[in-house]
Amino acid sequence: MDFDTITKTDLDLLEVYLRGSISAGSPLYRDVIDAMNYSLLSGGKRVRALFCMEVCRALGGKVEAALPFAAAVEMVHAYSLIHDDLPCMDDDDLRRGKPSNHKVFGEANALLAGDGLLTHAFYTLATADTGVRQGLLAVKLLAEAAGCHGMIGGQVIDLGWENRDTPAEVLEQMHRLKTGALIAVAAQLGAVAAGHTGDEELEILGDFARMVGLAFQIVDDILDATGDEQKLGKPIGSDAQQGKTTFITLYGLERSQEAVRQLTSDAIEKLYQVVAPESGKYLASLCWRLTDREN
Amino acid sequence: MDFDTITKTDLDLLEVYLRGSISAGSPLYRDVIDAMNYSLLSGGKRVRALFCMEVCRALGGKVEAALPFAAAVEMVHAYSLIHDDLPCMDDDDLRRGKPSNHKVFGEANALLAGDGLLTHAFYTLATADTGVRQGLLAVKLLAEAAGCHGMIGGQVIDLGWENRDTPAEVLEQMHRLKTGALIAVAAQLGAVAAGHTGDEELEILGDFARMVGLAFQIVDDILDATGDEQKLGKPIGSDAQQGKTTFITLYGLERSQEAVRQLTSDAIEKLYQVVAPESGKYLASLCWRLTDREN
């Protein structure tokens, strides 16, 4: 199968799984279920799910075994976006070109929909048909990645340095936690779903995904500075307008572009420490496509 | 040991455990750690933890085995109070006589502290030294109880019927989910910690705790209508002032008081289906004290 066919097959499997994952429950609290599904089923690149499913396959597992884990990571991602968009956080009215969750369902329902998705992610791990040892390890890894020393910590750093010059090491730590932790755990859960639970292997896979994640963030900064508004689907130059510290303001365009290439090729080298190049072809292509993109 | 000694011993164990449960992490995100601990360590009756620890003991387990489970339930309870107090929800400035979380740390940090506590609850279950099968069952039960078909659903019902006459069956469903689900799972996790994982036994224990929880809520309504402000530590009559539907407005004072007695004695009868009366003495006393209180 070629790259696009694999991607489409995986994403179709995932969408069917996600659509069936939250039962309707009582009409008395229908609002929050609708709000949860609104964000969970609103698409996006599903990068985390693809990493999870394809690491599983590359390590000899079935992608279907990774589905509940991939879905759980996407639930955590969706929750984090809902809470990020709330007025007390980034106060964003739009998300992927559609009204953000609280614009449609109100702040209270959006807050609770985020809480509900986070909780449902752990329910999904706990009821996955993966074996109890792997299930509990998945809970631990996801809770660590999404928790106060992971994604939430990164969010706090981001808020704390708004409108201030951010030192390079703080910016990197922020990205490492805010987005890197969840991408890393996506890859790790793919391995766990394939029955690979050794610390060293999981650490290498985490490093691999974190590097790609960081490269992805730098590309975001580059596109905001130099992208094509039509292809990007949103106005460019917003970072500069807000006086935000980015990789571009810290290192300039050329060094940032070089860093993207270096990080991506280092990441793939990492991957090949635990995955045979033949089995890792899709993941390597995915890395290059994520970092050589126009939107 | 007498009732007060057991209570104090349990609560001391719990406080030490909770105090040690969130590591400091990086100074870069210290704010959110402080905000999490502010609410987690601010006391309260710790009813849920006591149910968890003492059900465990009553079924032949060691209370220490139930500690991580009890702590996880208290984390979920603390998170739910932080989010409930936010301006977009109940907008409460005070909690247990102290400024609420967002008044001290700001809305963004309070939101994230709640997210962090919810996530840390699952981390705590996943790293408990209880055996993987029991650990994963605890994750499933807690996620179910705290999730959209549990506590969150109840919160949505509560919000949806504000300032409207609430039918009796909706009020009961609201309490069953909003507070009953978490009390029920506290008792169930106590059993799981003691190695009792059978569906039937867990269901009976859930029913037991839900009944006490409902009685507890009715007592809240009674105290708001008839309590002593000095003993209660807060003004009475706020329900009537807000035109809220309560058990008093639905059934009157006398029938409500009778319901409390009936529910409590039915609950204890339930308990004795799975616990020998000799082992259940503390829990029975706890039920009577929770429903025969002045604050």
XYZ file of C-alpha atoms in Angstrom:
590
model
C 0.000 0.000 0.000
C 1.223 3.506 -0.735
C 1.440 6.314 1.779
C -1.941 7.881 1.043
C -3.793 4.571 1.080
C -2.339 3.634 4.453
C -3.197 7.061 5.848
C -6.749 6.890 4.570
C -7.301 3.349 5.818
C -6.004 4.242 9.278
C -8.030 7.419 9.513
C -11.209 5.680 8.370
C -10.745 3.017 11.037
C -10.126 5.719 13.620
C -13.183 7.784 12.676
C -15.480 4.768 12.913
C -13.989 3.938 16.296
C -14.320 7.510 17.589
C -17.897 7.824 16.339
C -18.874 4.766 18.339
C -16.930 5.558 21.454
C -19.256 7.821 23.449
C -22.696 6.352 24.061
C -25.667 8.732 23.969
C -26.753 8.273 27.589
C -29.697 10.137 29.070
C -31.342 13.017 27.158
C -30.983 14.974 30.412
C -27.299 15.580 29.711
C -27.324 15.322 25.913
C -25.693 18.778 25.618
C -22.349 17.647 26.975
C -22.284 14.512 24.826
C -22.945 16.642 21.743
C -20.215 19.071 22.807
C -17.736 16.217 23.295
C -18.481 14.741 19.872
C -18.385 18.155 18.189
C -14.703 18.542 19.032
C -13.694 14.889 18.931
C -15.111 14.345 15.446
C -14.025 17.650 13.930
C -11.068 16.205 12.105
C -7.627 17.711 12.219
C -4.463 16.004 11.026
C -4.763 13.124 13.543
C -0.971 13.019 13.665
C -0.964 11.468 17.126
C -3.305 8.653 16.118
C -1.233 7.912 13.016
C 1.960 7.709 15.069
C 0.263 5.379 17.525
C -1.264 3.051 14.937
C 1.768 2.946 12.653
C 4.336 2.424 15.432
C 2.186 -0.516 16.474
C 2.236 -1.926 12.938
C 5.956 -1.229 12.481
C 6.643 -3.305 15.612
C 4.629 -6.242 14.309
C 1.271 -5.494 15.944
C -2.108 -5.067 14.260
C -3.226 -1.456 13.808
C -6.610 -2.492 15.203
C -4.953 -3.304 18.544
C -3.718 0.282 18.742
C -7.106 1.822 17.920
C -8.355 2.345 21.514
C -4.983 3.809 22.482
C -4.941 6.100 19.439
C -8.505 7.150 20.207
C -7.621 7.908 23.837
C -4.757 10.167 22.749
C -7.064 11.979 20.314
C -9.594 12.479 23.150
C -6.904 14.076 25.298
C -5.860 16.251 22.358
C -9.467 17.327 21.730
C -10.001 18.156 25.429
C -6.827 20.246 25.516
C -7.987 22.289 22.510
C -11.427 22.927 24.043
C -9.914 24.166 27.303
C -7.210 26.174 25.455
C -9.870 28.035 23.492
C -11.873 29.093 26.578
C -12.070 32.830 27.324
C -9.925 32.466 30.478
C -7.200 30.843 28.356
C -6.473 31.839 24.727
C -10.038 33.077 24.134
C -10.263 31.770 20.565
C -13.556 31.917 18.698
C -12.424 29.699 15.856
C -10.812 26.266 15.681
C -10.053 24.654 12.338
C -12.239 27.239 10.646
C -15.302 26.353 12.738
C -16.667 28.105 15.846
C -14.811 26.849 18.898
C -16.624 24.586 21.340
C -17.690 27.256 23.844
C -19.015 29.438 21.015
C -21.446 26.669 20.073
C -22.277 25.085 23.427
C -21.504 27.831 25.954
C -18.599 28.037 28.369
C -19.971 25.721 31.041
C -20.714 22.905 28.593
C -17.351 23.373 26.878
C -15.521 23.162 30.192
C -17.434 19.994 31.085
C -17.019 18.532 27.587
C -13.240 18.898 28.018
C -13.410 17.246 31.419
C -15.579 14.529 29.908
C -13.170 13.803 27.047
C -10.174 13.633 29.392
C -12.035 11.208 31.650
C -13.302 9.179 28.695
C -9.752 8.754 27.427
C -8.903 6.791 30.572
C -12.165 4.857 30.361
C -11.216 3.914 26.799
C -7.790 2.652 27.891
C -9.285 0.730 30.797
C -11.822 -1.064 28.617
C -9.508 -1.770 25.680
C -9.110 -5.410 24.819
C -5.330 -5.299 25.164
C -4.431 -7.230 28.274
C -4.449 -5.718 31.750
C -0.706 -5.170 32.097
C -0.548 -3.196 28.850
C -3.763 -1.352 29.675
C -2.492 -0.169 33.053
C 0.879 0.830 31.590
C -0.990 2.857 28.953
C -2.937 4.644 31.710
C 0.272 5.490 33.545
C 2.048 6.768 30.421
C -0.924 8.830 29.213
C -1.580 10.327 32.661
C 2.094 11.272 32.935
C 2.184 12.846 29.466
C -1.082 14.758 29.871
C -0.559 15.711 33.519
C 0.945 18.581 35.457
C 4.503 17.484 34.661
C 3.594 17.078 30.991
C 1.109 18.843 28.739
C -0.495 20.894 31.532
C 2.897 22.081 32.760
C 3.706 23.215 29.213
C 0.459 25.118 29.031
C 1.298 26.908 32.298
C 4.736 27.884 30.964
C 3.111 29.205 27.792
C 0.668 31.349 29.786
C 3.390 32.574 32.119
C 5.608 33.895 29.316
C 2.944 35.565 27.197
C 3.948 39.052 26.119
C 7.482 38.588 27.456
C 10.742 37.735 25.749
C 11.078 33.998 26.254
C 14.580 32.510 26.635
C 15.366 29.715 24.166
C 15.546 27.015 26.838
C 12.127 28.005 28.213
C 10.599 27.984 24.722
C 11.980 24.517 24.089
C 10.830 23.196 27.459
C 7.391 24.676 26.775
C 7.065 22.902 23.417
C 8.577 19.716 24.845
C 5.792 19.598 27.437
C 2.874 21.353 25.750
C 2.879 19.367 22.521
C 5.881 17.023 22.679
C 4.654 14.957 25.619
C 1.413 13.909 23.927
C 3.038 13.088 20.583
C 5.671 11.070 22.438
C 3.109 9.059 24.358
C 1.158 8.408 21.152
C 4.177 6.622 19.711
C 4.819 4.819 22.995
C 1.237 3.558 23.262
C 1.584 2.163 19.750
C 4.494 0.088 21.014
C 2.574 -0.987 24.119
C -0.337 -2.074 21.907
C 2.132 -4.217 19.956
C 3.292 -5.827 23.208
C 6.551 -3.878 23.447
C 6.726 -2.569 26.985
C 10.453 -2.298 27.722
C 11.589 1.006 29.256
C 14.468 1.536 26.840
C 12.415 0.938 23.707
C 9.663 3.238 24.981
C 12.183 5.942 25.758
C 13.697 5.788 22.278
C 10.246 5.979 20.687
C 9.365 8.910 22.924
C 12.534 10.730 21.836
C 11.759 9.984 18.198
C 8.274 11.460 18.402
C 9.320 14.437 20.544
C 11.930 15.423 17.926
C 9.373 15.258 15.129
C 6.984 17.197 17.328
C 9.537 19.931 17.901
C 10.314 20.090 14.171
C 6.564 20.361 13.547
C 6.353 23.341 15.929
C 9.255 25.094 14.249
C 7.517 24.610 10.902
C 4.434 26.256 12.444
C 6.571 29.261 13.339
C 8.119 29.330 9.855
C 4.707 29.179 8.172
C 3.399 31.966 10.380
C 6.300 34.107 9.218
C 6.558 33.133 5.550
C 3.551 30.962 4.632
C 0.921 31.414 1.939
C -2.305 32.638 3.597
C -4.440 30.844 1.006
C -2.780 27.480 1.516
C -2.552 27.996 5.275
C -6.214 28.971 5.580
C -5.425 31.616 8.194
C -3.701 34.997 8.313
C 0.076 34.967 8.656
C 2.240 37.260 10.751
C 0.184 36.868 13.935
C 3.233 35.824 16.003
C 5.157 38.952 15.027
C 2.075 41.105 15.578
C 1.672 39.756 19.110
C 5.394 40.171 19.782
C 5.648 36.422 20.481
C 9.014 34.745 20.936
C 9.321 31.998 18.300
C 12.119 29.970 16.804
C 12.283 32.606 14.050
C 12.813 35.507 16.465
C 15.409 33.459 18.371
C 17.354 31.883 15.512
C 16.208 33.496 12.273
C 14.603 31.777 9.300
C 17.588 29.965 7.873
C 18.770 28.345 11.079
C 15.170 27.374 11.880
C 14.787 25.646 8.503
C 18.082 23.850 9.059
C 16.920 22.756 12.539
C 13.757 21.252 11.047
C 15.777 19.160 8.603
C 18.244 18.080 11.285
C 15.587 17.195 13.857
C 13.590 15.201 11.309
C 16.561 13.194 10.129
C 17.765 12.626 13.725
C 14.245 11.504 14.662
C 14.156 8.923 11.885
C 17.580 7.670 12.932
C 16.186 7.211 16.463
C 13.206 5.327 15.069
C 15.481 2.941 13.200
C 17.102 1.966 16.498
C 13.958 0.025 17.358
C 12.218 -0.472 14.003
C 13.719 -2.068 10.904
C 13.958 0.541 8.090
C 11.771 -1.680 5.904
C 8.981 -1.626 8.529
C 9.504 2.055 9.331
C 9.055 3.402 5.795
C 5.605 4.818 6.375
C 6.617 6.541 9.623
C 9.712 8.062 7.998
C 7.568 9.439 5.152
C 5.076 10.774 7.674
C 7.877 12.637 9.458
C 9.109 14.261 6.252
C 5.592 15.201 5.183
C 4.792 16.752 8.554
C 7.871 18.921 8.402
C 7.809 19.714 4.674
C 4.292 21.110 4.492
C 2.554 24.286 3.423
C -0.288 24.202 5.931
C -10.541 1.555 68.647
C -13.489 3.906 69.000
C -15.084 5.826 66.133
C -13.111 9.054 66.558
C -9.767 7.288 66.882
C -10.360 5.293 63.691
C -11.439 8.430 61.837
C -8.401 10.381 62.994
C -5.971 7.563 62.201
C -7.420 7.171 58.688
C -7.425 10.889 57.974
C -3.850 11.297 59.224
C -2.707 8.499 56.920
C -4.585 10.094 54.042
C -3.158 13.593 54.608
C 0.408 12.286 54.666
C -0.269 10.369 51.462
C -1.875 13.345 49.712
C 0.903 15.699 50.810
C 3.464 13.440 49.156
C 1.523 12.669 46.034
C 2.336 15.554 43.680
C 6.054 16.116 43.137
C 7.249 19.706 42.817
C 8.529 19.455 39.235
C 10.051 22.420 37.433
C 9.820 25.936 38.919
C 8.583 26.964 35.447
C 5.132 25.581 36.194
C 5.146 25.852 39.986
C 1.890 27.880 39.906
C -0.252 24.966 38.824
C 1.306 22.594 41.360
C 0.592 25.120 44.119
C -2.961 25.532 42.871
C -3.486 21.745 42.825
C -2.191 21.351 46.382
C -4.181 24.357 47.610
C -7.453 22.581 46.861
C -6.328 19.004 47.454
C -4.974 19.758 50.940
C -7.724 22.120 52.064
C -9.514 19.537 54.164
C -13.225 18.928 53.991
C -14.979 15.960 55.508
C -13.086 13.395 53.379
C -16.215 11.251 53.408
C -15.261 9.523 50.184
C -11.818 8.557 51.444
C -13.267 7.213 54.694
C -15.768 5.069 52.785
C -12.982 3.737 50.585
C -10.550 2.944 53.400
C -13.135 1.508 55.776
C -14.902 -0.654 53.185
C -11.478 -2.083 52.453
C -10.890 -2.832 56.142
C -14.410 -4.204 56.627
C -13.754 -6.703 53.831
C -10.514 -7.903 55.413
C -8.044 -5.644 53.569
C -5.509 -3.276 55.074
C -6.517 0.377 55.011
C -3.055 1.170 53.633
C -3.894 -0.823 50.490
C -6.853 1.478 49.888
C -4.852 4.688 50.369
C -3.957 5.365 46.698
C -7.543 4.636 45.668
C -8.930 6.891 48.403
C -6.464 9.604 47.377
C -7.485 9.306 43.717
C -11.151 9.765 44.614
C -10.291 12.834 46.718
C -8.322 14.250 43.748
C -11.357 13.863 41.509
C -13.529 15.473 44.190
C -11.101 18.407 44.547
C -10.954 18.916 40.754
C -14.747 18.931 40.518
C -14.995 21.636 43.201
C -12.387 23.835 41.471
C -14.202 23.636 38.139
C -17.630 24.076 39.819
C -16.474 27.316 41.437
C -15.243 28.889 38.174
C -17.068 32.006 36.952
C -18.553 30.152 33.969
C -20.054 27.593 36.364
C -21.337 28.486 39.855
C -19.041 31.508 40.173
C -18.268 30.989 43.858
C -15.637 33.123 45.570
C -15.511 31.026 48.713
C -15.016 27.327 49.370
C -14.914 25.986 52.918
C -14.530 29.536 54.204
C -11.395 30.175 52.104
C -11.079 31.992 48.775
C -11.853 29.565 45.967
C -9.012 28.353 43.752
C -9.452 30.845 40.901
C -9.631 33.742 43.390
C -6.126 32.860 44.578
C -4.450 31.567 41.412
C -6.501 33.116 38.609
C -8.952 31.416 36.286
C -6.451 29.899 33.870
C -4.400 28.260 36.621
C -7.546 27.059 38.399
C -8.840 25.480 35.193
C -5.494 23.765 34.637
C -5.185 22.745 38.306
C -8.529 20.969 37.990
C -7.375 19.253 34.798
C -4.141 18.344 36.565
C -5.882 16.799 39.582
C -8.220 14.750 37.393
C -5.268 13.456 35.391
C -3.204 12.817 38.525
C -6.021 10.710 39.974
C -5.557 8.224 37.139
C -1.785 8.396 37.466
C -2.202 7.548 41.148
C -4.349 4.514 40.355
C -1.952 3.353 37.648
C 1.078 3.495 39.953
C -0.615 2.030 43.048
C 0.994 -1.104 44.383
C -2.250 -3.086 44.157
C -1.860 -5.588 41.356
C -2.528 -4.754 37.726
C -5.951 -6.348 37.454
C -7.266 -4.398 40.422
C -5.523 -1.227 39.242
C -7.106 -1.340 35.796
C -10.532 -2.152 37.251
C -10.151 0.883 39.532
C -9.373 3.075 36.497
C -12.463 1.816 34.691
C -14.758 2.317 37.696
C -13.423 5.780 38.518
C -13.553 6.952 34.890
C -17.142 5.726 34.637
C -18.197 7.419 37.878
C -16.465 10.721 37.121
C -17.276 10.774 33.409
C -20.027 12.110 31.176
C -22.452 9.381 32.222
C -21.607 9.991 35.888
C -20.545 13.098 37.808
C -20.215 15.306 34.713
C -23.655 14.296 33.481
C -25.076 15.254 36.879
C -23.382 18.627 36.689
C -24.947 19.239 33.277
C -28.401 18.360 34.599
C -27.877 20.737 37.525
C -26.912 23.582 35.180
C -29.772 22.856 32.807
C -32.458 23.102 35.494
C -31.196 26.198 37.288
C -33.980 28.677 37.990
C -36.627 26.224 36.825
C -38.967 23.966 38.773
C -37.220 20.612 38.749
C -39.342 17.447 38.680
C -38.598 14.993 41.511
C -37.177 12.322 39.206
C -34.795 14.813 37.591
C -33.628 16.062 41.001
C -32.935 12.503 42.114
C -31.135 11.613 38.894
C -29.077 14.793 39.256
C -27.957 13.901 42.787
C -27.448 10.264 41.825
C -24.957 11.337 39.171
C -23.510 14.591 40.510
C -22.557 13.343 43.969
C -23.816 9.754 44.221
C -21.559 8.317 41.519
C -18.327 9.419 43.206
C -19.379 8.265 46.694
C -20.431 4.940 45.205
C -17.120 4.405 43.454
C -15.245 5.316 46.644
C -16.875 2.377 48.417
C -16.318 0.129 45.404
C -12.618 0.967 45.164
C -12.286 0.059 48.847
C -13.565 -3.385 47.952
C -11.259 -3.639 44.942
C -8.305 -2.697 47.161
C -9.296 -5.575 49.463
C -9.278 -7.932 46.482
C -13.062 -8.109 46.127
C -13.802 -7.554 42.453
C -17.049 -9.432 41.833
C -19.729 -7.489 39.946
C -22.523 -8.315 42.375
C -20.603 -7.303 45.477
C -19.479 -4.054 43.834
C -23.026 -3.270 42.801
C -24.338 -3.780 46.343
C -21.599 -1.550 47.760
C -22.348 1.085 45.138
C -26.053 1.015 46.100
C -25.124 1.271 49.777
C -22.977 4.359 49.261
C -25.396 6.003 46.812
C -28.204 5.738 49.360
C -26.088 7.332 52.081
C -25.025 9.962 49.564
C -28.637 10.786 48.741
C -29.514 10.970 52.445
C -26.522 13.295 52.889
C -27.880 15.591 50.146
C -31.336 15.694 51.694
C -29.727 16.653 55.022
C -27.964 19.496 53.173
C -31.358 20.723 51.992
C -32.823 20.380 55.493
C -29.941 22.303 57.063
C -30.266 25.061 54.483
C -33.919 25.413 55.471
C -33.729 24.900 59.239
C -30.074 24.847 60.301
C -28.222 26.960 62.846
C -26.096 29.508 60.956
C -23.452 29.504 63.693
C -23.000 25.737 63.638
C -23.322 25.609 59.855
C -20.751 28.363 59.308
C -22.770 29.809 56.414
C -26.034 31.683 55.933
C -29.168 29.577 55.715
C -32.153 30.053 53.419
C -30.091 30.436 50.230
C -32.007 27.671 48.416
C -35.366 29.337 49.076
C -33.922 32.731 48.158
C -32.730 31.389 44.789
C -36.045 29.642 44.212
C -34.213 26.299 43.987
C -36.096 23.031 43.869
C -34.953 20.903 46.823
C -36.267 17.872 48.653
C -37.930 20.330 51.063
C -39.863 22.146 48.341
C -40.850 18.816 46.785
C -41.747 16.793 49.859
C -41.792 19.169 52.857
C -39.616 18.978 55.965
C -41.210 16.042 57.719
C -41.193 13.637 54.779
C -37.623 14.686 53.986
C -36.489 13.886 57.534
C -38.258 10.545 57.339
C -36.570 9.828 53.976
C -33.160 10.469 55.522
C -33.817 7.938 58.293
C -35.217 5.372 55.867
C -32.407 5.742 53.313
C -29.745 5.480 56.002
C -31.199 2.370 57.532
C -31.768 0.787 54.095
C -28.178 1.632 53.184
C -26.803 -0.116 56.270
C -28.969 -3.137 55.516
C -27.417 -3.216 52.015
C -23.967 -2.986 53.521
C -24.639 -5.969 55.752
C -25.361 -8.083 52.671
C -21.638 -8.108 51.950
C -20.031 -7.157 55.275
C -20.562 -8.904 58.607
C -22.275 -6.494 61.056
C -19.335 -6.903 63.442
C -16.896 -5.671 60.721
C -19.299 -3.002 59.482
C -19.774 -1.200 62.800
C -17.597 1.788 61.911
C -19.272 2.266 58.518
C -22.737 2.065 60.057
C -21.797 4.711 62.640
C -20.319 6.852 59.854
C -23.622 6.674 57.947
C -25.646 7.769 60.983
C -23.238 10.592 61.787
C -23.275 11.868 58.208
C -27.050 12.031 58.196
C -27.564 13.190 61.785
C -25.371 16.277 61.689
C -25.669 19.978 62.287
C -23.125 21.146 59.731
